[in-house]
């Protein structure tokens, strides 16, 4: 699985299971944590078997991020637009969570395909809620309009206490990520990965992809951004998104990819380290085998003799 | 360049063949103790002159011999930041498994990346020429492994970047 998937498998599994076993009486109360501090809590009680209560906790926003009532701006409208009558927002959200939804399985469309599509959408709640501000900005781009924030960097949350910056303009949107990693090895690996992004963009096959740049110091688009956001130990990545990338069906996919870019790079850095460990272990085994070959035959024979020979003697004795 | 490596390794091999003449030698200072003299470095009559073989400023090999033990320290080539951390990670991985390697030293000598300690007991258990073969092969393997790790990181980076950017087309 190279790319991060938008619908959460945990939620999808629970929703499908609930649909299949609607009459069986099993209470569900499950909590889970996803990457970047997103928590889900899903509850079904047998008193209302057709109603699921889903609570979502979002990553802590830093000071410069724009938020409204604990949720990113545009999130509530996005939820109403995506789910219609199936989902109802409960206010106030459950303790410790930022959003609580009541999902009414009885209101799902009867058509199998539409039902699965809505369930997939519900499982992608993260993309709908966290991606709402980004979706609004990119939708403006696809309609070639621009809101009041033209030319100014807008800070959006993607990780706990960290934000990325979006600079909307009439004909393009520039997205800048300050990349921060905790481990020093991660920083070096991530830097080499990010430079590959710039290299890959230069190949002819990807000339239609958004323009991609990497620099160690903050790029000029961020000159109005607050100081605290401008330290990044693995450099700054800039993508330039054109209207071509956000037309029609591509909008959702673009929103998800841009939202989870840092998580994507971090995931592959960790995979790379795991792969290196496997390789190193294999190499250690090879070297130890080489060392065993160096042992003299007398030593090896001494080790082998103590084992089976006892059994052989005892069998001969009996015979 | 390849010729250079062969010469370097042949030189190391010849030096080791000359230096690896180890015999059992009980400790002179403490009764009933038997210690590797090269580590103690106390009595000058038991230690031979150390030999330093340099390939260039970045790669070198120090061979110190004594009457019952020989210590081989290596510094591995590290061209850029990535090779630096890969080499450090790999060599620390090996050093932590020094127990299973028997001839490896847990901590490298100051100024070097990895060290071996071979005593007369090792020479009694194992054939001398096979032991030297192992050391030289170890050196080749380290270089090969680090360049392969670097290649795998670059390949993976390319693949990850291509998959990501393809999503936008």
PDB file of C-alpha atoms in Angstrom, chain A residues 108-234:
ATOM      1  CA  UNK A 108     -29.550   4.945   4.169  1.00  0.00           C
ATOM      2  CA  UNK A 109     -30.647   4.705   0.510  1.00  0.00           C
ATOM      3  CA  UNK A 110     -31.892   1.224  -0.405  1.00  0.00           C
ATOM      4  CA  UNK A 111     -29.835   1.039  -3.587  1.00  0.00           C
ATOM      5  CA  UNK A 112     -26.771  -1.124  -2.820  1.00  0.00           C
ATOM      6  CA  UNK A 113     -24.299   1.043  -4.691  1.00  0.00           C
ATOM      7  CA  UNK A 114     -25.498   4.301  -3.184  1.00  0.00           C
ATOM      8  CA  UNK A 115     -25.519   2.719   0.264  1.00  0.00           C
ATOM      9  CA  UNK A 116     -21.902   1.623  -0.074  1.00  0.00           C
ATOM     10  CA  UNK A 117     -20.943   5.024  -1.390  1.00  0.00           C
ATOM     11  CA  UNK A 118     -22.446   6.745   1.668  1.00  0.00           C
ATOM     12  CA  UNK A 119     -20.741   4.290   4.021  1.00  0.00           C
ATOM     13  CA  UNK A 120     -17.432   4.992   2.287  1.00  0.00           C
ATOM     14  CA  UNK A 121     -18.084   8.702   2.730  1.00  0.00           C
ATOM     15  CA  UNK A 122     -18.831   8.235   6.423  1.00  0.00           C
ATOM     16  CA  UNK A 123     -15.581   6.318   6.843  1.00  0.00           C
ATOM     17  CA  UNK A 124     -13.798   9.249   5.165  1.00  0.00           C
ATOM     18  CA  UNK A 125     -15.068  11.622   7.876  1.00  0.00           C
ATOM     19  CA  UNK A 126     -11.488  12.742   8.467  1.00  0.00           C
ATOM     20  CA  UNK A 127     -11.131  13.982   4.929  1.00  0.00           C
ATOM     21  CA  UNK A 128     -14.490  15.777   5.078  1.00  0.00           C
ATOM     22  CA  UNK A 129     -13.836  17.565   8.375  1.00  0.00           C
ATOM     23  CA  UNK A 130     -10.100  18.322   8.292  1.00  0.00           C
ATOM     24  CA  UNK A 131     -10.083  18.944   4.571  1.00  0.00           C
ATOM     25  CA  UNK A 132     -13.055  21.333   4.595  1.00  0.00           C
ATOM     26  CA  UNK A 133     -11.069  24.627   4.559  1.00  0.00           C
ATOM     27  CA  UNK A 134      -8.682  23.302   1.917  1.00  0.00           C
ATOM     28  CA  UNK A 135     -11.622  22.108  -0.168  1.00  0.00           C
ATOM     29  CA  UNK A 136     -13.196  25.571  -0.070  1.00  0.00           C
ATOM     30  CA  UNK A 137      -9.964  27.216  -1.234  1.00  0.00           C
ATOM     31  CA  UNK A 138      -9.441  24.689  -4.016  1.00  0.00           C
ATOM     32  CA  UNK A 139     -13.065  24.913  -5.115  1.00  0.00           C
ATOM     33  CA  UNK A 140     -12.551  28.654  -5.508  1.00  0.00           C
ATOM     34  CA  UNK A 141      -9.581  27.842  -7.702  1.00  0.00           C
ATOM     35  CA  UNK A 142     -11.603  25.531  -9.927  1.00  0.00           C
ATOM     36  CA  UNK A 143     -14.238  28.261 -10.359  1.00  0.00           C
ATOM     37  CA  UNK A 144     -11.474  30.815 -10.924  1.00  0.00           C
ATOM     38  CA  UNK A 145     -12.772  33.028  -8.133  1.00  0.00           C
ATOM     39  CA  UNK A 146     -10.830  34.118  -5.102  1.00  0.00           C
ATOM     40  CA  UNK A 147     -11.988  34.882  -1.572  1.00  0.00           C
ATOM     41  CA  UNK A 148     -10.914  37.748   0.698  1.00  0.00           C
ATOM     42  CA  UNK A 149      -7.621  36.068   1.575  1.00  0.00           C
ATOM     43  CA  UNK A 150      -5.984  36.352  -1.851  1.00  0.00           C
ATOM     44  CA  UNK A 151      -2.207  36.488  -1.645  1.00  0.00           C
ATOM     45  CA  UNK A 152      -2.077  35.917   2.127  1.00  0.00           C
ATOM     46  CA  UNK A 153      -0.930  32.588   3.566  1.00  0.00           C
ATOM     47  CA  UNK A 154      -3.753  30.705   5.321  1.00  0.00           C
ATOM     48  CA  UNK A 155      -2.620  28.308   8.063  1.00  0.00           C
ATOM     49  CA  UNK A 156      -4.422  24.948   8.119  1.00  0.00           C
ATOM     50  CA  UNK A 157      -3.922  22.100  10.582  1.00  0.00           C
ATOM     51  CA  UNK A 158      -2.585  18.733   9.459  1.00  0.00           C
ATOM     52  CA  UNK A 159      -0.615  17.541  12.483  1.00  0.00           C
ATOM     53  CA  UNK A 160      -0.858  18.214  16.203  1.00  0.00           C
ATOM     54  CA  UNK A 161       0.417  21.758  16.855  1.00  0.00           C
ATOM     55  CA  UNK A 162       1.670  22.176  13.303  1.00  0.00           C
ATOM     56  CA  UNK A 163       0.123  23.778  10.271  1.00  0.00           C
ATOM     57  CA  UNK A 164       0.796  24.044   6.578  1.00  0.00           C
ATOM     58  CA  UNK A 165       0.205  27.204   4.535  1.00  0.00           C
ATOM     59  CA  UNK A 166      -2.036  27.759   1.531  1.00  0.00           C
ATOM     60  CA  UNK A 167      -1.701  30.955  -0.525  1.00  0.00           C
ATOM     61  CA  UNK A 168      -4.739  31.274  -2.789  1.00  0.00           C
ATOM     62  CA  UNK A 169      -4.583  33.329  -5.961  1.00  0.00           C
ATOM     63  CA  UNK A 170      -6.863  33.697  -8.957  1.00  0.00           C
ATOM     64  CA  UNK A 171      -5.043  31.300 -11.268  1.00  0.00           C
ATOM     65  CA  UNK A 172      -3.143  29.010  -8.878  1.00  0.00           C
ATOM     66  CA  UNK A 173      -2.879  27.967  -5.260  1.00  0.00           C
ATOM     67  CA  UNK A 174       0.535  27.605  -3.638  1.00  0.00           C
ATOM     68  CA  UNK A 175       0.792  25.116  -0.779  1.00  0.00           C
ATOM     69  CA  UNK A 176       3.866  25.271   1.467  1.00  0.00           C
ATOM     70  CA  UNK A 177       4.748  22.588   4.024  1.00  0.00           C
ATOM     71  CA  UNK A 178       7.346  23.206   6.746  1.00  0.00           C
ATOM     72  CA  UNK A 179       8.640  19.663   7.271  1.00  0.00           C
ATOM     73  CA  UNK A 180       9.601  18.783  10.835  1.00  0.00           C
ATOM     74  CA  UNK A 181      10.814  15.447  12.146  1.00  0.00           C
ATOM     75  CA  UNK A 182      11.862  14.430  15.645  1.00  0.00           C
ATOM     76  CA  UNK A 183      14.592  11.872  14.932  1.00  0.00           C
ATOM     77  CA  UNK A 184      17.877  12.948  13.307  1.00  0.00           C
ATOM     78  CA  UNK A 185      17.929   9.883  11.024  1.00  0.00           C
ATOM     79  CA  UNK A 186      14.360  10.690   9.916  1.00  0.00           C
ATOM     80  CA  UNK A 187      15.480  14.199   8.979  1.00  0.00           C
ATOM     81  CA  UNK A 188      18.259  12.971   6.675  1.00  0.00           C
ATOM     82  CA  UNK A 189      16.094  10.300   5.037  1.00  0.00           C
ATOM     83  CA  UNK A 190      13.178  12.724   4.601  1.00  0.00           C
ATOM     84  CA  UNK A 191      15.472  15.334   3.036  1.00  0.00           C
ATOM     85  CA  UNK A 192      16.675  12.829   0.442  1.00  0.00           C
ATOM     86  CA  UNK A 193      13.036  11.762  -0.236  1.00  0.00           C
ATOM     87  CA  UNK A 194      11.880  15.344  -0.664  1.00  0.00           C
ATOM     88  CA  UNK A 195      14.679  16.074  -3.101  1.00  0.00           C
ATOM     89  CA  UNK A 196      13.483  13.059  -5.097  1.00  0.00           C
ATOM     90  CA  UNK A 197      10.090  14.759  -5.366  1.00  0.00           C
ATOM     91  CA  UNK A 198      11.702  17.681  -7.126  1.00  0.00           C
ATOM     92  CA  UNK A 199      13.683  15.332  -9.372  1.00  0.00           C
ATOM     93  CA  UNK A 200      10.653  13.188 -10.214  1.00  0.00           C
ATOM     94  CA  UNK A 201       8.596  16.230 -11.198  1.00  0.00           C
ATOM     95  CA  UNK A 202      11.204  17.073 -13.817  1.00  0.00           C
ATOM     96  CA  UNK A 203      10.635  13.871 -15.777  1.00  0.00           C
ATOM     97  CA  UNK A 204       8.483  14.208 -18.881  1.00  0.00           C
ATOM     98  CA  UNK A 205       5.773  11.811 -17.699  1.00  0.00           C
ATOM     99  CA  UNK A 206       4.872  13.997 -14.741  1.00  0.00           C
ATOM    100  CA  UNK A 207       4.963  17.398 -16.399  1.00  0.00           C
ATOM    101  CA  UNK A 208       1.226  17.811 -15.724  1.00  0.00           C
ATOM    102  CA  UNK A 209       1.636  17.310 -11.993  1.00  0.00           C
ATOM    103  CA  UNK A 210       1.812  20.325  -9.679  1.00  0.00           C
ATOM    104  CA  UNK A 211       5.161  22.107  -9.756  1.00  0.00           C
ATOM    105  CA  UNK A 212       7.268  21.033  -6.810  1.00  0.00           C
ATOM    106  CA  UNK A 213      10.134  22.839  -5.073  1.00  0.00           C
ATOM    107  CA  UNK A 214      12.215  22.170  -1.978  1.00  0.00           C
ATOM    108  CA  UNK A 215      14.343  24.637  -0.071  1.00  0.00           C
ATOM    109  CA  UNK A 216      16.089  24.682   3.280  1.00  0.00           C
ATOM    110  CA  UNK A 217      14.977  28.229   4.117  1.00  0.00           C
ATOM    111  CA  UNK A 218      11.386  29.548   4.133  1.00  0.00           C
ATOM    112  CA  UNK A 219      10.196  30.425   0.615  1.00  0.00           C
ATOM    113  CA  UNK A 220       9.094  34.010  -0.260  1.00  0.00           C
ATOM    114  CA  UNK A 221       5.388  33.060  -0.080  1.00  0.00           C
ATOM    115  CA  UNK A 222       5.720  32.774   3.681  1.00  0.00           C
ATOM    116  CA  UNK A 223       7.113  36.211   4.386  1.00  0.00           C
ATOM    117  CA  UNK A 224       3.879  37.249   6.108  1.00  0.00           C
ATOM    118  CA  UNK A 225       3.615  34.122   8.222  1.00  0.00           C
ATOM    119  CA  UNK A 226       4.301  34.162  11.984  1.00  0.00           C
ATOM    120  CA  UNK A 227       7.853  33.423  13.152  1.00  0.00           C
ATOM    121  CA  UNK A 228       7.056  30.290  15.128  1.00  0.00           C
ATOM    122  CA  UNK A 229       5.872  28.525  12.008  1.00  0.00           C
ATOM    123  CA  UNK A 230       9.056  29.143  10.093  1.00  0.00           C
ATOM    124  CA  UNK A 231      11.438  26.601  11.670  1.00  0.00           C
ATOM    125  CA  UNK A 232      11.616  23.335   9.794  1.00  0.00           C
ATOM    126  CA  UNK A 233      14.467  20.889  10.162  1.00  0.00           C
ATOM    127  CA  UNK A 234      13.810  19.040   6.905  1.00  0.00           C
TER     128      UNK A 234
END
